[in-house]
Coordinates of N, CA, C and O in Angstrom, one line a residue:
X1 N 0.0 5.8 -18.9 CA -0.2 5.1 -17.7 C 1.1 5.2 -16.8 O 2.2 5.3 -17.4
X2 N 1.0 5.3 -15.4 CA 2.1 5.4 -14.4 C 3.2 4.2 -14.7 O 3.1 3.1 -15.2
X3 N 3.9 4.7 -14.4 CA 5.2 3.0 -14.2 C 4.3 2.7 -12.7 O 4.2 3.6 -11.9
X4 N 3.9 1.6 -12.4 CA 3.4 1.3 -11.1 C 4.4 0.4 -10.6 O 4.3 0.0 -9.4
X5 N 5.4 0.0 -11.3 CA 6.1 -0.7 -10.5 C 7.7 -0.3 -10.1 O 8.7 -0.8 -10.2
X6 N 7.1 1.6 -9.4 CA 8.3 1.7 -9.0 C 7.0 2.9 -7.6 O 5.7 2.8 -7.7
X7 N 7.5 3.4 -7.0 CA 6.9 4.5 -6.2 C 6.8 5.7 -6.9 O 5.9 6.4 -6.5
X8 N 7.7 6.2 -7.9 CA 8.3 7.7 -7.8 C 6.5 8.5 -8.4 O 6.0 9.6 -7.9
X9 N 5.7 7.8 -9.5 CA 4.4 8.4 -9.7 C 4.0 9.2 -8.3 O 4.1 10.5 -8.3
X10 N 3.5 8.7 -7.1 CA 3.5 9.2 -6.2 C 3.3 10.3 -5.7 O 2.3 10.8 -5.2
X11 N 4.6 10.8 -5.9 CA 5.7 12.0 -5.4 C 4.6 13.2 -6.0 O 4.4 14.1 -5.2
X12 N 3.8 13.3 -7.3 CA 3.3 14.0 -8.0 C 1.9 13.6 -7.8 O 1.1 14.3 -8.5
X13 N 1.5 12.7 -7.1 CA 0.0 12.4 -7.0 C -1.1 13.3 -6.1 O -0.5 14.3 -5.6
X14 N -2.4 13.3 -5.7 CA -3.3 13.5 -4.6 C -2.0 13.7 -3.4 O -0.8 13.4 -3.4
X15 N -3.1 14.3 -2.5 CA -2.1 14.3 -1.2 C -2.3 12.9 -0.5 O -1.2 12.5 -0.1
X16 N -3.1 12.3 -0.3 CA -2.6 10.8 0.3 C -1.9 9.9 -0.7 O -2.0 8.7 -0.4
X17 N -0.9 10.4 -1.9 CA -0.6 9.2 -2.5 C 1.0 9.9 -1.9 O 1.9 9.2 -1.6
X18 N 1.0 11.4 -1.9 CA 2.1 11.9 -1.8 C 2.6 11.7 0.0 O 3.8 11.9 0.4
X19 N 1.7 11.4 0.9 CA 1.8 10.8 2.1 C 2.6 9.6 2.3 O 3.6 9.5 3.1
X20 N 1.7 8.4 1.1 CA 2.0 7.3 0.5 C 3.7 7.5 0.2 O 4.4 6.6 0.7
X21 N 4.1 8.3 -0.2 CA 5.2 8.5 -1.1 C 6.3 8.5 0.5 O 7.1 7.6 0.8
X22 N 6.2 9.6 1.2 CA 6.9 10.1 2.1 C 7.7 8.8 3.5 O 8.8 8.5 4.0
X23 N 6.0 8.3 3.7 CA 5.4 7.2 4.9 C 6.7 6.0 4.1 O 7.7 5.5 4.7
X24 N 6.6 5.8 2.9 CA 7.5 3.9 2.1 C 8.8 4.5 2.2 O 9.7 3.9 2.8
X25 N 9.2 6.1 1.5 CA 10.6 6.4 1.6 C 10.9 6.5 2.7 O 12.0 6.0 3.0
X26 N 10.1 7.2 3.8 CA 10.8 7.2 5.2 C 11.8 6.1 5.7 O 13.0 6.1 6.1
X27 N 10.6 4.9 5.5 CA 11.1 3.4 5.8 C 12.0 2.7 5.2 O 12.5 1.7 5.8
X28 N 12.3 3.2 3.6 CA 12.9 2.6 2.7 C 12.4 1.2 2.3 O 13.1 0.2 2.0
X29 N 10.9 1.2 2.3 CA 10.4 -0.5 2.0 C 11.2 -1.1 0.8 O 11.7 -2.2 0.7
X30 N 11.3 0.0 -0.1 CA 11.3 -0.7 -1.7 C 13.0 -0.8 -1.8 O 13.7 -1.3 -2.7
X31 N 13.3 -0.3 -0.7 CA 15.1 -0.4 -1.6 C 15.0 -1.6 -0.3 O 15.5 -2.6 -0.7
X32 N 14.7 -1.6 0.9 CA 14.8 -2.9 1.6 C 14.2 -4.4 1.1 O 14.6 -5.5 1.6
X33 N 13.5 -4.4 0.4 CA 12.3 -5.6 -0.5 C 12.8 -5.3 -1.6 O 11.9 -5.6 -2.5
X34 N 13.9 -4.8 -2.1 CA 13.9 -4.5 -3.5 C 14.3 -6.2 -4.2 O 14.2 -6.3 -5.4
X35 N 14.7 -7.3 -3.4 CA 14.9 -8.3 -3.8 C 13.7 -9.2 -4.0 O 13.9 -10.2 -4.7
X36 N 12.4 -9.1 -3.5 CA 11.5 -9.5 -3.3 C 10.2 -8.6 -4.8 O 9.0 -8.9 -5.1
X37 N 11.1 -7.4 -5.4 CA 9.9 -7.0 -6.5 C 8.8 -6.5 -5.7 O 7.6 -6.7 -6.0
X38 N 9.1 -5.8 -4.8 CA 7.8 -5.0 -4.4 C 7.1 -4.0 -5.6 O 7.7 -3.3 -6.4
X39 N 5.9 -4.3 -5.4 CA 5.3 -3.5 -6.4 C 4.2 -2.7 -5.3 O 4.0 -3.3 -4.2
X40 N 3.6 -1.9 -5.5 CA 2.4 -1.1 -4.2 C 1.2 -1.3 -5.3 O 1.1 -0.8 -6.4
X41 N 0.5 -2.1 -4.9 CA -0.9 -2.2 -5.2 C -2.1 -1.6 -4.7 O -1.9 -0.8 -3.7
X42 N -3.0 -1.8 -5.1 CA -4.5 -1.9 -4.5 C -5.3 -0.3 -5.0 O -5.2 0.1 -6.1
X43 N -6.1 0.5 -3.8 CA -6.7 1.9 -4.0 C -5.9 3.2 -4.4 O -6.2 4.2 -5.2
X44 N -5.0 3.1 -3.6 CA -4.1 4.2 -3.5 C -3.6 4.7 -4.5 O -3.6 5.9 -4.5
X45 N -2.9 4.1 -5.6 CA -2.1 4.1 -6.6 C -2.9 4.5 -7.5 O -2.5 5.2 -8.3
X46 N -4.3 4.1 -7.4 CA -5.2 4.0 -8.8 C -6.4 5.2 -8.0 O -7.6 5.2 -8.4
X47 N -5.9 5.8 -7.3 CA -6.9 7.0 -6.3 C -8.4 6.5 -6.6 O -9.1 6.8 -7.6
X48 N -8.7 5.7 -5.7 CA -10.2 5.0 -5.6 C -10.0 4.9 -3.7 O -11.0 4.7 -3.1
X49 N -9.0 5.1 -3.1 CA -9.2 4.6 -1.5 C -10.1 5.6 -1.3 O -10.5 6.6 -1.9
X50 N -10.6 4.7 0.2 CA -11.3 5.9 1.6 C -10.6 6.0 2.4 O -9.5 5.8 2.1
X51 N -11.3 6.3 4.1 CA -10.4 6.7 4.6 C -10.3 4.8 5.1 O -11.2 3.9 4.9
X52 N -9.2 4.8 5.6 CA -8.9 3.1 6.3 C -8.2 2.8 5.0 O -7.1 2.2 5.2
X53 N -8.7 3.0 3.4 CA -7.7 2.0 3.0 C -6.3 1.8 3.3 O -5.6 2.6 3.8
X54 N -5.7 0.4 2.9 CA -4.7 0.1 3.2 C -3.8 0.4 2.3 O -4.2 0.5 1.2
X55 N -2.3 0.6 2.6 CA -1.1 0.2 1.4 C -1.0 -1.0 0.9 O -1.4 -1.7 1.9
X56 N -0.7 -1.7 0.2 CA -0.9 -3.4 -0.1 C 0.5 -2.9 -1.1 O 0.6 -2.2 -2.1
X57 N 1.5 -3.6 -0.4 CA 3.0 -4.0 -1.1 C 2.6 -5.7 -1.5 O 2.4 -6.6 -0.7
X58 N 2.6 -5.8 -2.6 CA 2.6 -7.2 -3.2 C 4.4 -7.7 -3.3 O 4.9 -7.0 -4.1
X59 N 4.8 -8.2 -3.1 CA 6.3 -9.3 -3.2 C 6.3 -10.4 -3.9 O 5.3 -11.1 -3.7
X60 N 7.0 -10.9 -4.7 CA 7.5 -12.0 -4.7 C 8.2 -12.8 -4.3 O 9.4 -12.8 -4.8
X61 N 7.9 -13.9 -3.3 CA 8.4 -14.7 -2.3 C 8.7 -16.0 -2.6 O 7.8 -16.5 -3.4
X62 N 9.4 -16.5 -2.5 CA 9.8 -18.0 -2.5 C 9.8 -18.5 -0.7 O 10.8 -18.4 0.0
X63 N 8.6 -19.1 -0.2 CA 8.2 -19.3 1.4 C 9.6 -20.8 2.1 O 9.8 -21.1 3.3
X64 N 10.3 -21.3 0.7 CA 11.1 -22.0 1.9 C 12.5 -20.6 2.4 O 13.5 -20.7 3.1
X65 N 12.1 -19.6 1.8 CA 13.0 -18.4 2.7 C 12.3 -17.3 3.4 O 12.7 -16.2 3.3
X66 N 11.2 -17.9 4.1 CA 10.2 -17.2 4.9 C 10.7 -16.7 5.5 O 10.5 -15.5 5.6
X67 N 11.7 -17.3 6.1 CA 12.6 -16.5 7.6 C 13.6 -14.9 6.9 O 13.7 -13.7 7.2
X68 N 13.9 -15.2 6.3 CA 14.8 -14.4 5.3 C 13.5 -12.9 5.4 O 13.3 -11.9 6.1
X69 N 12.8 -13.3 4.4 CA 11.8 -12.3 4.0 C 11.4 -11.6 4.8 O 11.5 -10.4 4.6
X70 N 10.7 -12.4 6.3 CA 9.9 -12.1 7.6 C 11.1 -11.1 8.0 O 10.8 -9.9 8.1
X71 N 12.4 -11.5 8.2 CA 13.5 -10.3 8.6 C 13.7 -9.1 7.9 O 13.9 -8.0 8.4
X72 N 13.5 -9.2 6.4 CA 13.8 -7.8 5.8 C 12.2 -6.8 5.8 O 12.0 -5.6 5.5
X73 N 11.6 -7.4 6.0 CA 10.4 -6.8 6.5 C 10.1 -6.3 7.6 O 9.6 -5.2 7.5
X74 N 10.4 -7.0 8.9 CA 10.6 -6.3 10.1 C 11.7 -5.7 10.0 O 12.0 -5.6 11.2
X75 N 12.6 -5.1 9.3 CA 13.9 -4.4 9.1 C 13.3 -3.1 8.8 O 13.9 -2.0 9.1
X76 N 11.9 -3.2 8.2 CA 11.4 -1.7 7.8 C 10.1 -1.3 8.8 O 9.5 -0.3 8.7
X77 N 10.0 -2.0 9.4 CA 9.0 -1.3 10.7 C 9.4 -1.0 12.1 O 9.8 -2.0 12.7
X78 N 9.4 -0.1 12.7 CA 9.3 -0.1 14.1 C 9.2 -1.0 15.1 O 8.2 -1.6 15.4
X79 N 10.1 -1.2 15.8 CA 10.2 -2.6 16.9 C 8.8 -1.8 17.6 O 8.4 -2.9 18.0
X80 N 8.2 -1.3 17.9 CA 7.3 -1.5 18.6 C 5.7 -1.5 18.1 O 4.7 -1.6 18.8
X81 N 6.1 -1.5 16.4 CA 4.8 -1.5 16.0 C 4.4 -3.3 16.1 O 5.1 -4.4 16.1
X82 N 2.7 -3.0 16.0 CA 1.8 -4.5 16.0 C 1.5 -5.0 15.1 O 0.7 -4.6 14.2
X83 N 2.6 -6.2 15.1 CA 2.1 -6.7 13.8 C 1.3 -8.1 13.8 O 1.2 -8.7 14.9
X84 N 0.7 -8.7 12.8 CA 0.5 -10.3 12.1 C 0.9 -10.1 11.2 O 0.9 -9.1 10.5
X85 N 1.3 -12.0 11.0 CA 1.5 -12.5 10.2 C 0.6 -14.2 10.4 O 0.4 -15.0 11.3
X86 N 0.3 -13.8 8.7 CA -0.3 -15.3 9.0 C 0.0 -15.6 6.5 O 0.5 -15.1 5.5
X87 N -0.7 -16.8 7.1 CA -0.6 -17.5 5.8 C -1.6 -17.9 5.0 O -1.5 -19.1 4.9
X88 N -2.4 -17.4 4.2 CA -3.4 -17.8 3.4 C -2.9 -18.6 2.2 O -1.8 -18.5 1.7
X89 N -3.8 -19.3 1.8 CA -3.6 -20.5 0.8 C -4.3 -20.0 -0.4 O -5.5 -19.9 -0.2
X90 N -3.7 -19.8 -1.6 CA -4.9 -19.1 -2.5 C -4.6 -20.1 -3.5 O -3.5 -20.5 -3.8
X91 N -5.3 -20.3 -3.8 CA -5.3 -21.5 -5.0 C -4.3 -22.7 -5.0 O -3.6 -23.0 -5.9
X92 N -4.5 -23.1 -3.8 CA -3.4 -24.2 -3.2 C -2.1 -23.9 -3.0 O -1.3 -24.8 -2.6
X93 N -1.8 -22.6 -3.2 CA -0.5 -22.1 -2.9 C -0.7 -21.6 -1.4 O -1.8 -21.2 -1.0
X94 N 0.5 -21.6 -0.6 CA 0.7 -21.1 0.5 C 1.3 -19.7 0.2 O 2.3 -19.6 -0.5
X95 N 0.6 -18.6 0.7 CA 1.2 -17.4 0.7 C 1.5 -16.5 2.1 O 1.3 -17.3 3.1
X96 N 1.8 -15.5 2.5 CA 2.4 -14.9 3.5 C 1.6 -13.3 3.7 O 1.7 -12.6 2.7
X97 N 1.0 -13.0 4.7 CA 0.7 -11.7 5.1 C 1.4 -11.1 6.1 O 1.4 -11.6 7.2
X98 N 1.9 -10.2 5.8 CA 2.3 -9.2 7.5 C 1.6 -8.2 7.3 O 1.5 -7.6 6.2
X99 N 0.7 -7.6 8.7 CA -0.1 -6.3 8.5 C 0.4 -5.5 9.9 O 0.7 -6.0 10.9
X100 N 0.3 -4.6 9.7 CA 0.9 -3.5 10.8 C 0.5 -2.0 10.9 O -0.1 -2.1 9.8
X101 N 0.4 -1.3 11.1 CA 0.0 0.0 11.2 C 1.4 1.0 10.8 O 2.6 0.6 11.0
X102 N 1.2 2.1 10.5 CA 2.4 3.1 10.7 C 2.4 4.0 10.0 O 2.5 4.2 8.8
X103 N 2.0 5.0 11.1 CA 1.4 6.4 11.1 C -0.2 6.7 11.0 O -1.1 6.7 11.8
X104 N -0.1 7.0 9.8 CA -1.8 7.2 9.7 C -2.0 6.0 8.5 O -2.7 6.5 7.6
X105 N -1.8 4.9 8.2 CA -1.9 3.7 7.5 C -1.6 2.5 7.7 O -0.5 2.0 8.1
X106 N -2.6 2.0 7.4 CA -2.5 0.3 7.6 C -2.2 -0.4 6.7 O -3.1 -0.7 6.0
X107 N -0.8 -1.0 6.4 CA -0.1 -1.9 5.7 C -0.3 -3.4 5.8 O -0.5 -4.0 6.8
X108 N -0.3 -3.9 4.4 CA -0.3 -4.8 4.4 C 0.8 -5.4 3.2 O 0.9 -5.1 2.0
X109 N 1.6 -6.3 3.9 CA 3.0 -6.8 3.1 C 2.4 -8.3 2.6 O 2.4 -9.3 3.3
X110 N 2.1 -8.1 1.4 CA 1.7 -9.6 0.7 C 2.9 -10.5 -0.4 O 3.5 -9.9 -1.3
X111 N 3.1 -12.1 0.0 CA 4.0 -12.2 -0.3 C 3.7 -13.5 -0.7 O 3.4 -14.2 0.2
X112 N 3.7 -14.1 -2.2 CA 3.4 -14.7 -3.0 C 4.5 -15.2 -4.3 O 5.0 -14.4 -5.1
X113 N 4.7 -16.7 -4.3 CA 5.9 -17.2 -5.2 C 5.2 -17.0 -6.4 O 4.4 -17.9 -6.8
X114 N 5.4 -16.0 -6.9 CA 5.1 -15.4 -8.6 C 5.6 -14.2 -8.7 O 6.1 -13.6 -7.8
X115 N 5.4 -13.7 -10.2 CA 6.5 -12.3 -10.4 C 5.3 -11.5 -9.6 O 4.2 -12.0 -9.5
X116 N 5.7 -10.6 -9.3 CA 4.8 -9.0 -8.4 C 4.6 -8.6 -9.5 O 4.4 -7.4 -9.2
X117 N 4.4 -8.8 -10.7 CA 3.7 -8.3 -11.8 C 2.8 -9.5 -12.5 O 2.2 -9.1 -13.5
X118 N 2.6 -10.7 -12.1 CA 1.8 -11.8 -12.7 C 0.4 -12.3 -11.1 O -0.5 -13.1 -11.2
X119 N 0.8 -11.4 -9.9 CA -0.4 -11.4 -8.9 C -1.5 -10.7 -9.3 O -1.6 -9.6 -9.7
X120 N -2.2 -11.4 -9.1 CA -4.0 -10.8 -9.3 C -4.0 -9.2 -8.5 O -4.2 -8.2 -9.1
X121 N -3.8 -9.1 -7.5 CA -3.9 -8.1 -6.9 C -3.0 -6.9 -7.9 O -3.5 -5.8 -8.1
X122 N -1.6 -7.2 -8.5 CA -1.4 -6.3 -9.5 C -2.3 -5.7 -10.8 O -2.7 -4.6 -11.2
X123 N -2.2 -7.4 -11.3 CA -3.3 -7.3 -12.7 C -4.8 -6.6 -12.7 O -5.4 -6.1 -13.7
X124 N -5.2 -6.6 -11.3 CA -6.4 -6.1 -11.1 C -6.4 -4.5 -11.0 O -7.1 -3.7 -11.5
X125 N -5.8 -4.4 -10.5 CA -4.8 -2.8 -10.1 C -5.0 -2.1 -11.8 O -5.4 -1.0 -12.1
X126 N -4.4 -3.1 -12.7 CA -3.8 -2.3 -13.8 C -5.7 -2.7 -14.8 O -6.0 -1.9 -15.8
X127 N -6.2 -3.4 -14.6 CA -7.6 -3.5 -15.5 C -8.3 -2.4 -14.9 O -8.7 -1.6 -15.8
X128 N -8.6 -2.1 -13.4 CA -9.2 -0.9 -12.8 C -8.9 0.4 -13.1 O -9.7 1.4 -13.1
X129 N -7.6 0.4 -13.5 CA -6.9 1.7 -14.4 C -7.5 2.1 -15.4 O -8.0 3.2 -15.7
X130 N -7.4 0.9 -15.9 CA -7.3 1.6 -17.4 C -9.4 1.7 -17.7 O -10.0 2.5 -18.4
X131 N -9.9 0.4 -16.7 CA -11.6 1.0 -17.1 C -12.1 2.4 -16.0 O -13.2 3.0 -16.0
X132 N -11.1 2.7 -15.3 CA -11.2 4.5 -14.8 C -11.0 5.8 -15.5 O -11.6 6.9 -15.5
X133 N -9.6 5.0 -16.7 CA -9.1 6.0 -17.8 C -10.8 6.0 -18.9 O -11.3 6.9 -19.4
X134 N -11.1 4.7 -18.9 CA -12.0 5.1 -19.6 C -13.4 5.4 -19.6 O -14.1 5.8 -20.5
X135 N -13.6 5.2 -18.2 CA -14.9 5.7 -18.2 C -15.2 7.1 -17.7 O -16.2 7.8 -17.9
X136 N -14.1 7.5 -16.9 CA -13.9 8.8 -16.6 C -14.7 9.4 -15.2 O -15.1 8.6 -14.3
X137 N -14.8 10.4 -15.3 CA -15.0 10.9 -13.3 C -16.2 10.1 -12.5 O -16.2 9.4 -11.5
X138 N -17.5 10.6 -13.4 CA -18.1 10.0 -12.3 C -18.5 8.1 -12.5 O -19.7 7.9 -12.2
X139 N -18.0 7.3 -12.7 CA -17.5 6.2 -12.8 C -16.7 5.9 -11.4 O -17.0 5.1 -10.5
X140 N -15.7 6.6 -11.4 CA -15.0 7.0 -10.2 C -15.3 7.1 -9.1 O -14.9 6.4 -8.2
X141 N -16.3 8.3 -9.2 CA -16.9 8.6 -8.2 C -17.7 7.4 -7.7 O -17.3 6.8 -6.7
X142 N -18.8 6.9 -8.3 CA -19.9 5.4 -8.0 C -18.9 4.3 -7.1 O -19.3 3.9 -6.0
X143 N -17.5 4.0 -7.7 CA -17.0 3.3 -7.2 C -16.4 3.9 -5.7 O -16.2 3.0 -4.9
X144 N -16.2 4.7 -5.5 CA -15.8 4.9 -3.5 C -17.1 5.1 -3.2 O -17.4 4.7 -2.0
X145 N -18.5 5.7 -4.1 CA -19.2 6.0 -3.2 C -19.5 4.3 -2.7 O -19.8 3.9 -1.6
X146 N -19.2 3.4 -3.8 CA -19.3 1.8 -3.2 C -18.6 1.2 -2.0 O -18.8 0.4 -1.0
X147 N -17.4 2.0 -2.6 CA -16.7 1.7 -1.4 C -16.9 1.9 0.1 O -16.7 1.0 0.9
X148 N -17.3 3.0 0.4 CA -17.2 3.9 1.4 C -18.9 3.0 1.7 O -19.2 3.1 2.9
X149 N -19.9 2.3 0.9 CA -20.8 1.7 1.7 C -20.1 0.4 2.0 O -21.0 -0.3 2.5
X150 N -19.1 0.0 1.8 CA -18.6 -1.0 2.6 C -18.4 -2.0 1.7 O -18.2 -3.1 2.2
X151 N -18.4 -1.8 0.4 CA -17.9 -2.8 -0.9 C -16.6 -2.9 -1.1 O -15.9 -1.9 -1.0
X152 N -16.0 -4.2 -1.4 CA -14.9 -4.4 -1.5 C -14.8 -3.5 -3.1 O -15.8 -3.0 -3.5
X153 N -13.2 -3.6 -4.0 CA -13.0 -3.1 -4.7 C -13.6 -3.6 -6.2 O -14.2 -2.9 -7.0
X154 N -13.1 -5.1 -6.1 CA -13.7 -6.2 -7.4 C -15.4 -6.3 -7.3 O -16.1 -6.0 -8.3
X155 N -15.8 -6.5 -6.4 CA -17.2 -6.6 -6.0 C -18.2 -5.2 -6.6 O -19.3 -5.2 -7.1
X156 N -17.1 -4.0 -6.3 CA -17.6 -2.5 -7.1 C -17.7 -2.6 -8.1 O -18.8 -2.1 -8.4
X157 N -17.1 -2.9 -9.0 CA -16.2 -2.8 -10.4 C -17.0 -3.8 -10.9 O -17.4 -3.6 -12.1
X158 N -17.6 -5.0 -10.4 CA -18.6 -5.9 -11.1 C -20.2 -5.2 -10.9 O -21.1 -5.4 -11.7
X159 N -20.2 -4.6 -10.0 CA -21.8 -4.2 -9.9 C -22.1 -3.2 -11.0 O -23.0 -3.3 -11.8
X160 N -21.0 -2.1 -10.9 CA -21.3 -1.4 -11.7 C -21.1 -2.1 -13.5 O -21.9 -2.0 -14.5
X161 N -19.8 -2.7 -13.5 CA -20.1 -2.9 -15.5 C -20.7 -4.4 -15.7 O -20.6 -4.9 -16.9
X162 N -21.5 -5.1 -14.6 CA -22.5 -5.8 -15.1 C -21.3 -7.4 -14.8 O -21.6 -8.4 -15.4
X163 N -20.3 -7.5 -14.1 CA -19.1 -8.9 -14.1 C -20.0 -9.6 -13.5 O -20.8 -9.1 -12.7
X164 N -20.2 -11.4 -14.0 CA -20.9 -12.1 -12.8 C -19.9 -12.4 -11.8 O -20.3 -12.3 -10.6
X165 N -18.6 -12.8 -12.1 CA -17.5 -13.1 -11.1 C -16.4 -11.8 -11.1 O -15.4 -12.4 -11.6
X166 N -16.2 -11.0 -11.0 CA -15.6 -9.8 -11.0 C -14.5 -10.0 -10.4 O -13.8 -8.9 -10.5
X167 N -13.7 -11.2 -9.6 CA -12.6 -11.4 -9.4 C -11.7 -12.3 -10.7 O -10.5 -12.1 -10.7
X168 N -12.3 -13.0 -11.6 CA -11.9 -13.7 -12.6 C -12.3 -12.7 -14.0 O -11.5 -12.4 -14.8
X169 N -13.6 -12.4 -14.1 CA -14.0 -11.5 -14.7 C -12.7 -10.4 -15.0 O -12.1 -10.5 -16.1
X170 N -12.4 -9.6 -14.4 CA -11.6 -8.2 -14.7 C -10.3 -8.6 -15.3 O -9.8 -8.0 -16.3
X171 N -9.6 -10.0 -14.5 CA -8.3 -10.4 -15.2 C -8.4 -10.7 -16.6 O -7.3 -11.1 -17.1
X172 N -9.5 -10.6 -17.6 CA -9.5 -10.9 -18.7 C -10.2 -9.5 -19.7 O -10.7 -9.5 -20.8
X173 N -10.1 -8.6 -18.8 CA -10.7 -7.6 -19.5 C -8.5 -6.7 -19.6 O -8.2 -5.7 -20.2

């Protein structure tokens, strides 16, 4: 299995992971957030995106230094790119979104007081792996072709191996 919690896999992946690769070093996300435990989650890593998917940098945040974070983040984007931010509450915790565009990808900087290796969006990342490793190509295939009809990732991953809740479901596989 890749080290996923560094970029360098990447460098040797598909050509949109090797895009992936070029697009975070250009910016230096991970040595700029390197205090925050960036880890890169979601399609890309685990080659299930379409076209639109996003990059999803997961962080580890502590929000009474929101301002802190919000700076080293805008430190890695373009003053003139468009961003939000806003704040979702996931299980009574307050968490942090910034999303922005840059280049040919839509980023999204998620930032959450837990390790960037104990976020669902990680752990889900690494269960989808390893039932890709084992179900093999066309498994794979089912799942973008899900995707690309407009299915989220968890939502795929339950239709096909039968999850009734496939967001709680997978963290335990």
């Amino acid at each position: 299995m890749p080290d996923f919690t560094t970029i360098e896999y990447l460098k040797s992946g598909n050509e949109r992971q090797q895009k992936a690769y070029q697009l975070l070093s250009k910016h230096c996300f991970f040595e700029k957030l390197k205090a925050y435990s960036p880890i890169l989650a979601g399609t890309i890593p685990i080659e299930i995106d379409i076209e639109g998917s996003d990059l999803d940098i997961i962080c580890k945040v502590d929000l009474k230094f929101e301002e802190n974070f919000l700076n080293d983040v805008l430190s890695c984007i373009p003053h003139d790119a468009e961003i939000k931010v806003e704040y979702p509450v996931l299980n009574g915790e307050k968490c942090i979104t910034v999303n922005f565009g840059l280049e040919e990808f839509p980023i999204e900087i998620f930032g959450q007081n837990k390790p960037s290796t104990m976020q669902n969006a990680y752990r889900h990342m690494i269960a989808e792996y390893k039932i890709l490793q084992e179900k093999g190509e066309d498994f794979k295939q089912k799942i973008i072709q899900l995707k690309q009809q407009g299915m989220k990732t968890e939502p795929a991953f339950g239709m096909l191996l039968g999850l009734e809740n496939p967001y709680e479901d997978l963290l335990k596989l």
